[in-house]
């Protein structure tokens, strides 16, 4: 049976936690089948001054609920609380999946069950989404708060190129440990003292997950005290998203530079072979083959250096596959340049080459490299083919 641990940070949340613990153990957990549900309270203590007794409340309930746990330490920030809690849940409690959940009832406990059901149905990562059908933000929020939440989330979706995910700033998530969470260096997440770390954790979790599912979340107003929302938190979140967006495109930028070098080689080859008497279409195809050799070497040792192929026999096999996949680019260039010169004359051959590369070859090659050569894109539909190619 899967062991699922809810990691719930608290800091002076006595009134909320007194209600949350019985709500989960007496109402929600009994309705969840085929999963062993645990609750880990990560209680931060102030460096100075008295604690409000949150830890005492938890310890009182621990005598009634054997699957209730507490981990206490000095306050370092929300992200560090989650890091400590997740590591404890994985290493000490042997969790199969982790749920990140607030103690202030903004994440209503009734939504735990559909998240667990999505996980048991095969999801590696489950997101409680406010922006899909059935989800919502509090009606009590002022219009400017709703606008900031919606457009801020939209901004991050655009920056991270994740249009299929509707809520990238939610804090209510379930993550499979094996193959997803255990691949992430939690201590290296950005902005661990702020809410913004969640964008980094979400980004890396999505990258590691084969199946991501969003379930509706009716986000609620805080049951006690005031909202933790602030302009500083929002700006920190945007900063993390922008940094991730740039890092995410780093490989494509390298690929583009390598492609430009290949283009120069291709263009020179086109001219040489054309002046030697070859037809424009064939000259473009021959120039492309020389560019393919350059592209394979530079991409292997620079663009995809983390997955570079160093074994000689495997390199030969991959170069053959690279050549075969690039043959489509050769055909594309030959056809586009050939048709262009037939319609408009040989003087447009270089213009047609730019059109062929810019509009057709660049997206085609990038997809082939990531799917079948260095296999950085893990898409279930292509998994069998990727395995066959070695």
Short mmCIF file of C-alpha atoms in Angstrom, two decimals:
data_model
loop_
_atom_site.label_atom_id
_atom_site.label_comp_id
_atom_site.label_asym_id
_atom_site.label_seq_id
_atom_site.Cartn_x
_atom_site.Cartn_y
_atom_site.Cartn_z
CA UNK A 1 0.00 0.00 0.00
CA UNK A 2 1.28 3.46 -0.91
CA UNK A 3 2.37 5.62 2.01
CA UNK A 4 1.46 9.27 1.43
CA UNK A 5 2.72 11.92 3.83
CA UNK A 6 1.22 15.40 4.03
CA UNK A 7 4.02 17.82 4.92
CA UNK A 8 2.45 20.81 6.66
CA UNK A 9 4.65 23.70 7.87
CA UNK A 10 3.38 25.74 10.82
CA UNK A 11 4.50 28.90 12.59
CA UNK A 12 2.23 30.05 15.38
CA UNK A 13 -0.74 28.16 13.90
CA UNK A 14 -2.19 26.79 17.15
CA UNK A 15 -5.81 27.69 16.42
CA UNK A 16 -5.70 26.31 12.88
CA UNK A 17 -3.84 23.12 13.75
CA UNK A 18 -6.31 22.30 16.54
CA UNK A 19 -9.00 22.11 13.85
CA UNK A 20 -6.92 20.70 11.00
CA UNK A 21 -5.67 17.52 12.70
CA UNK A 22 -9.09 16.06 13.63
CA UNK A 23 -10.51 17.21 10.28
CA UNK A 24 -7.93 15.14 8.42
CA UNK A 25 -7.79 12.07 10.66
CA UNK A 26 -11.48 11.75 11.46
CA UNK A 27 -13.15 12.97 8.25
CA UNK A 28 -10.79 12.90 5.28
CA UNK A 29 -8.31 10.07 5.78
CA UNK A 30 -10.97 7.38 6.44
CA UNK A 31 -12.52 8.12 3.02
CA UNK A 32 -9.25 7.47 1.17
CA UNK A 33 -8.81 3.87 0.08
CA UNK A 34 -5.63 2.05 -0.97
CA UNK A 35 -3.30 4.57 0.66
CA UNK A 36 -1.74 4.88 4.10
CA UNK A 37 -2.13 8.54 5.00
CA UNK A 38 0.26 10.33 7.37
CA UNK A 39 0.51 13.93 8.53
CA UNK A 40 3.87 15.51 9.35
CA UNK A 41 3.72 18.89 11.09
CA UNK A 42 6.92 20.89 10.55
CA UNK A 43 6.64 23.39 13.36
CA UNK A 44 8.95 26.41 13.20
CA UNK A 45 9.92 27.97 16.51
CA UNK A 46 10.75 31.67 16.95
CA UNK A 47 14.37 32.62 17.63
CA UNK A 48 13.20 35.03 20.31
CA UNK A 49 10.08 35.23 22.37
CA UNK A 50 7.55 32.57 23.32
CA UNK A 51 6.00 29.96 21.04
CA UNK A 52 2.20 29.89 20.84
CA UNK A 53 1.98 26.21 21.79
CA UNK A 54 1.40 24.72 18.32
CA UNK A 55 3.83 21.89 19.08
CA UNK A 56 2.04 21.06 22.32
CA UNK A 57 -1.25 20.71 20.47
CA UNK A 58 0.33 18.31 17.96
CA UNK A 59 1.92 16.18 20.69
CA UNK A 60 -1.43 15.99 22.47
CA UNK A 61 -3.08 14.58 19.35
CA UNK A 62 -0.18 12.17 18.68
CA UNK A 63 -1.42 9.97 21.51
CA UNK A 64 -4.64 9.45 19.53
CA UNK A 65 -3.26 9.22 15.99
CA UNK A 66 -0.28 6.95 15.33
CA UNK A 67 0.24 8.42 11.86
CA UNK A 68 0.69 11.97 13.14
CA UNK A 69 4.29 13.20 13.40
CA UNK A 70 6.07 16.41 14.36
CA UNK A 71 9.42 17.91 13.38
CA UNK A 72 10.50 21.11 15.11
CA UNK A 73 13.28 23.62 14.46
CA UNK A 74 14.11 27.29 14.42
CA UNK A 75 12.31 29.41 11.83
CA UNK A 76 14.35 29.79 8.62
CA UNK A 77 11.61 30.40 6.05
CA UNK A 78 8.84 28.46 4.33
CA UNK A 79 11.07 26.73 1.82
CA UNK A 80 13.51 25.45 4.41
CA UNK A 81 10.60 24.12 6.49
CA UNK A 82 9.40 22.13 3.48
CA UNK A 83 12.94 20.90 2.73
CA UNK A 84 13.33 19.58 6.28
CA UNK A 85 9.86 18.07 6.22
CA UNK A 86 10.19 16.39 2.83
CA UNK A 87 13.58 14.88 3.69
CA UNK A 88 12.22 13.57 6.99
CA UNK A 89 9.13 12.13 5.28
CA UNK A 90 11.24 10.38 2.65
CA UNK A 91 14.14 9.16 4.79
CA UNK A 92 12.44 8.47 8.13
CA UNK A 93 8.82 7.76 7.21
CA UNK A 94 9.62 6.05 3.89
CA UNK A 95 6.98 8.02 2.01
CA UNK A 96 6.02 7.01 -1.53
CA UNK A 97 4.47 10.41 -2.22
CA UNK A 98 4.47 13.84 -0.57
CA UNK A 99 1.64 16.36 -0.37
CA UNK A 100 2.52 20.02 0.24
CA UNK A 101 -0.35 21.59 2.17
CA UNK A 102 -0.95 24.73 4.23
CA UNK A 103 -2.26 24.61 7.78
CA UNK A 104 -4.46 27.70 7.42
CA UNK A 105 -7.33 26.01 5.52
CA UNK A 106 -6.60 27.89 2.30
CA UNK A 107 -6.14 24.37 0.96
CA UNK A 108 -9.45 22.83 2.07
CA UNK A 109 -8.86 19.30 3.43
CA UNK A 110 -11.63 17.82 1.24
CA UNK A 111 -9.35 18.23 -1.79
CA UNK A 112 -6.76 15.80 -0.43
CA UNK A 113 -8.79 12.81 -1.60
CA UNK A 114 -9.01 13.72 -5.33
CA UNK A 115 -5.27 14.44 -5.35
CA UNK A 116 -4.53 11.02 -3.89
CA UNK A 117 -6.91 9.37 -6.34
CA UNK A 118 -5.12 11.03 -9.26
CA UNK A 119 -1.81 9.73 -7.93
CA UNK A 120 -3.17 6.21 -7.47
CA UNK A 121 -4.44 6.49 -11.04
CA UNK A 122 -0.89 6.84 -12.32
CA UNK A 123 0.02 10.53 -11.97
CA UNK A 124 3.58 11.38 -10.95
CA UNK A 125 2.70 14.96 -10.10
CA UNK A 126 -0.71 16.30 -9.08
CA UNK A 127 -1.44 20.02 -8.97
CA UNK A 128 -4.34 21.57 -7.09
CA UNK A 129 -5.41 24.10 -9.71
CA UNK A 130 -7.50 27.20 -9.17
CA UNK A 131 -7.72 27.96 -12.86
CA UNK A 132 -9.40 24.90 -14.33
CA UNK A 133 -13.08 23.99 -14.35
CA UNK A 134 -14.20 23.41 -10.76
CA UNK A 135 -11.38 25.49 -9.28
CA UNK A 136 -11.64 29.04 -7.94
CA UNK A 137 -10.07 31.81 -5.87
CA UNK A 138 -11.85 33.33 -2.84
CA UNK A 139 -14.77 35.57 -3.70
CA UNK A 140 -13.68 37.76 -0.76
CA UNK A 141 -10.51 38.78 -2.56
CA UNK A 142 -10.43 42.33 -3.87
CA UNK A 143 -10.48 42.69 -7.64
CA UNK A 144 -6.82 43.79 -7.74
CA UNK A 145 -5.77 40.68 -5.78
CA UNK A 146 -7.66 38.44 -8.22
CA UNK A 147 -6.08 40.25 -11.18
CA UNK A 148 -2.57 39.95 -9.74
CA UNK A 149 -3.06 36.25 -9.08
CA UNK A 150 -4.47 35.50 -12.53
CA UNK A 151 -2.10 37.59 -14.63
CA UNK A 152 0.90 36.72 -12.48
CA UNK A 153 0.21 33.05 -13.05
CA UNK A 154 -0.29 33.71 -16.78
CA UNK A 155 3.06 35.52 -16.92
CA UNK A 156 4.85 32.53 -15.39
CA UNK A 157 3.10 30.11 -17.77
CA UNK A 158 4.40 32.15 -20.70
CA UNK A 159 7.93 32.56 -19.30
CA UNK A 160 8.27 28.84 -18.57
CA UNK A 161 6.53 27.79 -21.81
CA UNK A 162 4.00 25.68 -19.88
CA UNK A 163 0.67 26.62 -21.52
CA UNK A 164 -0.84 23.21 -20.79
CA UNK A 165 -0.47 23.74 -17.01
CA UNK A 166 -3.06 26.23 -15.75
CA UNK A 167 -1.80 26.95 -12.23
CA UNK A 168 1.96 27.30 -11.74
CA UNK A 169 1.80 29.26 -8.48
CA UNK A 170 -0.37 26.94 -6.43
CA UNK A 171 1.09 25.64 -3.18
CA UNK A 172 -1.09 22.51 -3.00
CA UNK A 173 0.72 19.68 -4.81
CA UNK A 174 1.34 15.93 -4.58
CA UNK A 175 4.67 14.55 -5.80
CA UNK A 176 5.77 10.97 -6.37
CA UNK A 177 9.05 10.35 -4.57
CA UNK A 178 10.66 7.73 -6.79
CA UNK A 179 11.83 9.13 -10.10
CA UNK A 180 10.56 12.65 -9.40
CA UNK A 181 11.28 14.10 -5.96
CA UNK A 182 14.37 11.97 -5.34
CA UNK A 183 16.03 13.54 -8.41
CA UNK A 184 15.76 17.08 -7.03
CA UNK A 185 18.46 18.69 -4.86
CA UNK A 186 16.10 20.41 -2.45
CA UNK A 187 18.78 22.47 -0.71
CA UNK A 188 19.66 24.11 -4.05
CA UNK A 189 16.17 25.46 -4.75
CA UNK A 190 16.01 29.22 -5.24
CA UNK A 191 14.47 31.60 -2.67
CA UNK A 192 14.03 28.99 0.05
CA UNK A 193 13.10 31.66 2.58
CA UNK A 194 10.10 32.73 0.48
CA UNK A 195 7.06 31.26 -1.22
CA UNK A 196 8.89 31.74 -4.56
CA UNK A 197 10.86 28.51 -4.05
CA UNK A 198 7.65 26.66 -4.97
CA UNK A 199 7.98 27.75 -8.62
CA UNK A 200 11.44 26.19 -8.80
CA UNK A 201 10.25 22.98 -7.13
CA UNK A 202 7.20 22.79 -9.40
CA UNK A 203 9.33 23.40 -12.51
CA UNK A 204 11.77 20.61 -11.65
CA UNK A 205 8.99 18.22 -10.61
CA UNK A 206 7.21 18.71 -13.94
CA UNK A 207 10.47 18.05 -15.81
CA UNK A 208 10.95 14.77 -13.95
CA UNK A 209 7.32 13.61 -14.27
CA UNK A 210 5.94 11.45 -17.05
CA UNK A 211 2.34 12.23 -16.15
CA UNK A 212 1.15 15.54 -14.66
CA UNK A 213 -2.48 15.94 -13.62
CA UNK A 214 -4.37 19.02 -12.47
CA UNK A 215 -7.34 18.61 -10.14
CA UNK A 216 -9.73 21.45 -9.22
CA UNK A 217 -8.96 23.44 -6.10
CA UNK A 218 -11.38 25.90 -4.53
CA UNK A 219 -8.81 28.11 -2.84
CA UNK A 220 -10.19 29.45 0.44
CA UNK A 221 -9.47 32.57 2.52
CA UNK A 222 -7.33 32.04 5.61
CA UNK A 223 -9.30 30.72 8.56
CA UNK A 224 -7.20 32.67 11.06
CA UNK A 225 -4.91 35.70 10.82
CA UNK A 226 -4.11 37.74 7.72
CA UNK A 227 -2.92 36.67 4.29
CA UNK A 228 0.79 36.04 3.69
CA UNK A 229 0.54 37.64 0.25
CA UNK A 230 2.92 40.56 -0.31
CA UNK A 231 4.55 42.49 -3.13
CA UNK A 232 7.96 41.14 -2.08
CA UNK A 233 6.71 37.57 -2.43
CA UNK A 234 5.27 38.32 -5.86
CA UNK A 235 8.48 39.95 -7.13
CA UNK A 236 10.58 37.07 -5.80
CA UNK A 237 8.30 34.61 -7.58
CA UNK A 238 8.61 36.51 -10.87
CA UNK A 239 12.40 36.61 -10.46
CA UNK A 240 12.59 32.83 -10.01
CA UNK A 241 10.34 32.27 -13.03
CA UNK A 242 12.47 34.54 -15.24
CA UNK A 243 15.71 32.82 -14.16
CA UNK A 244 14.18 29.40 -14.84
CA UNK A 245 12.87 30.60 -18.18
CA UNK A 246 16.35 31.71 -19.24
CA UNK A 247 17.99 28.52 -17.99
CA UNK A 248 15.35 26.45 -19.72
CA UNK A 249 16.19 28.11 -23.03
CA UNK A 250 19.97 27.83 -22.57
CA UNK A 251 20.10 24.58 -24.52
CA UNK A 252 18.06 26.02 -27.35
CA UNK A 253 20.35 29.08 -27.50
CA UNK A 254 23.38 26.78 -27.81
CA UNK A 255 21.53 24.75 -30.43
CA UNK A 256 20.83 27.97 -32.35
CA UNK A 257 24.52 28.97 -32.27
CA UNK A 258 25.56 25.54 -33.50
CA UNK A 259 22.87 25.81 -36.13
CA UNK A 260 24.27 29.15 -37.28
CA UNK A 261 27.72 27.61 -37.67
CA UNK A 262 26.08 24.81 -39.61
CA UNK A 263 24.27 27.37 -41.74
CA UNK A 264 27.59 29.07 -42.65
CA UNK A 265 29.07 25.71 -43.62
CA UNK A 266 25.89 24.87 -45.51
CA UNK A 267 25.86 28.19 -47.38
CA UNK A 268 29.52 27.87 -48.38
CA UNK A 269 28.93 24.30 -49.48
CA UNK A 270 25.93 25.36 -51.55
CA UNK A 271 28.03 27.93 -53.40
CA UNK A 272 30.99 25.59 -53.95
CA UNK A 273 28.89 22.74 -55.33
CA UNK A 274 26.71 25.07 -57.38
CA UNK A 275 29.79 26.64 -58.98
CA UNK A 276 31.13 23.16 -59.67
CA UNK A 277 28.09 22.59 -61.85
CA UNK A 278 25.62 20.83 -59.55
CA UNK A 279 21.92 21.74 -59.69
CA UNK A 280 20.88 24.19 -56.98
CA UNK A 281 18.76 21.64 -55.10
CA UNK A 282 21.50 18.99 -55.10
CA UNK A 283 24.15 21.56 -54.16
CA UNK A 284 22.04 22.58 -51.15
CA UNK A 285 21.66 18.94 -50.10
CA UNK A 286 25.42 18.29 -50.33
CA UNK A 287 26.19 21.45 -48.36
CA UNK A 288 23.72 20.28 -45.73
CA UNK A 289 25.60 17.00 -45.26
CA UNK A 290 28.79 18.85 -44.33
CA UNK A 291 26.76 20.96 -41.90
CA UNK A 292 25.33 17.76 -40.36
CA UNK A 293 28.83 16.54 -39.47
CA UNK A 294 29.64 19.87 -37.82
CA UNK A 295 26.29 19.95 -35.99
CA UNK A 296 26.72 16.46 -34.54
CA UNK A 297 30.16 17.17 -33.12
CA UNK A 298 29.30 20.58 -31.64
CA UNK A 299 25.91 19.50 -30.27
CA UNK A 300 27.36 16.37 -28.67
CA UNK A 301 30.16 18.15 -26.83
CA UNK A 302 28.44 21.47 -26.10
CA UNK A 303 24.67 21.73 -26.52
CA UNK A 304 23.94 18.30 -25.01
CA UNK A 305 27.12 17.97 -22.96
CA UNK A 306 25.25 16.54 -19.98
CA UNK A 307 24.15 13.64 -22.20
CA UNK A 308 27.21 13.58 -24.47
CA UNK A 309 28.13 10.32 -26.14
CA UNK A 310 31.76 9.37 -25.46
CA UNK A 311 31.80 5.65 -26.26
CA UNK A 312 33.21 5.33 -29.79
CA UNK A 313 30.90 2.55 -31.00
CA UNK A 314 27.84 4.25 -29.58
CA UNK A 315 28.97 7.54 -31.07
CA UNK A 316 29.13 5.91 -34.51
CA UNK A 317 25.65 4.46 -34.00
CA UNK A 318 24.28 7.81 -32.86
CA UNK A 319 25.97 9.61 -35.75
CA UNK A 320 24.25 7.21 -38.12
CA UNK A 321 20.93 7.95 -36.39
CA UNK A 322 21.76 11.66 -36.44
CA UNK A 323 22.43 11.47 -40.16
CA UNK A 324 19.23 9.54 -40.75
CA UNK A 325 17.13 12.00 -38.73
CA UNK A 326 18.86 14.92 -40.44
CA UNK A 327 18.09 13.40 -43.82
CA UNK A 328 14.66 14.93 -43.41
CA UNK A 329 16.34 18.34 -43.13
CA UNK A 330 18.35 17.62 -46.27
CA UNK A 331 15.16 16.78 -48.15
CA UNK A 332 13.42 19.88 -46.77
CA UNK A 333 16.27 22.13 -47.89
CA UNK A 334 16.56 20.50 -51.28
CA UNK A 335 12.83 20.76 -51.92
CA UNK A 336 12.47 24.37 -50.70
CA UNK A 337 15.58 25.64 -52.52
CA UNK A 338 14.71 23.61 -55.62
CA UNK A 339 11.13 24.90 -55.81
CA UNK A 340 12.26 28.45 -55.06
CA UNK A 341 14.85 28.52 -57.83
CA UNK A 342 12.42 26.99 -60.32
CA UNK A 343 9.82 29.64 -59.52
CA UNK A 344 12.06 32.68 -59.06
CA UNK A 345 15.41 31.80 -60.60
CA UNK A 346 18.80 30.69 -59.30
CA UNK A 347 19.58 34.13 -57.87
CA UNK A 348 17.28 33.46 -54.89
CA UNK A 349 19.03 30.24 -53.84
CA UNK A 350 20.54 31.73 -50.64
CA UNK A 351 17.25 33.40 -49.71
CA UNK A 352 15.43 30.10 -50.13
CA UNK A 353 18.06 28.37 -48.01
CA UNK A 354 17.40 30.83 -45.16
CA UNK A 355 13.65 30.25 -45.48
CA UNK A 356 14.12 26.47 -45.47
CA UNK A 357 16.32 26.53 -42.37
CA UNK A 358 14.42 29.19 -40.43
CA UNK A 359 10.89 27.93 -40.93
CA UNK A 360 11.33 24.17 -41.30
CA UNK A 361 14.75 22.76 -40.46
CA UNK A 362 15.33 24.41 -37.04
CA UNK A 363 12.14 23.08 -35.35
CA UNK A 364 12.46 19.72 -37.12
CA UNK A 365 16.08 19.12 -36.06
CA UNK A 366 15.57 20.33 -32.48
CA UNK A 367 12.71 17.90 -32.02
CA UNK A 368 14.70 15.02 -33.52
CA UNK A 369 17.76 15.70 -31.35
CA UNK A 370 15.78 15.88 -28.11
CA UNK A 371 13.54 12.93 -28.90
CA UNK A 372 15.84 10.40 -30.54
CA UNK A 373 19.53 11.32 -30.38
CA UNK A 374 20.23 12.68 -26.87
CA UNK A 375 16.69 11.83 -25.64
CA UNK A 376 16.20 14.71 -23.23
CA UNK A 377 12.45 14.85 -23.91
CA UNK A 378 10.63 12.09 -22.03
CA UNK A 379 7.35 11.76 -23.89
CA UNK A 380 5.45 8.49 -23.24
CA UNK A 381 4.24 8.24 -26.86
CA UNK A 382 7.86 7.97 -28.10
CA UNK A 383 9.20 5.87 -25.19
CA UNK A 384 9.24 2.60 -27.13
CA UNK A 385 11.08 4.11 -30.09
CA UNK A 386 13.60 5.80 -27.77
CA UNK A 387 14.31 2.46 -26.09
CA UNK A 388 14.80 0.72 -29.44
CA UNK A 389 17.32 3.35 -30.56
CA UNK A 390 19.52 2.74 -27.53
#
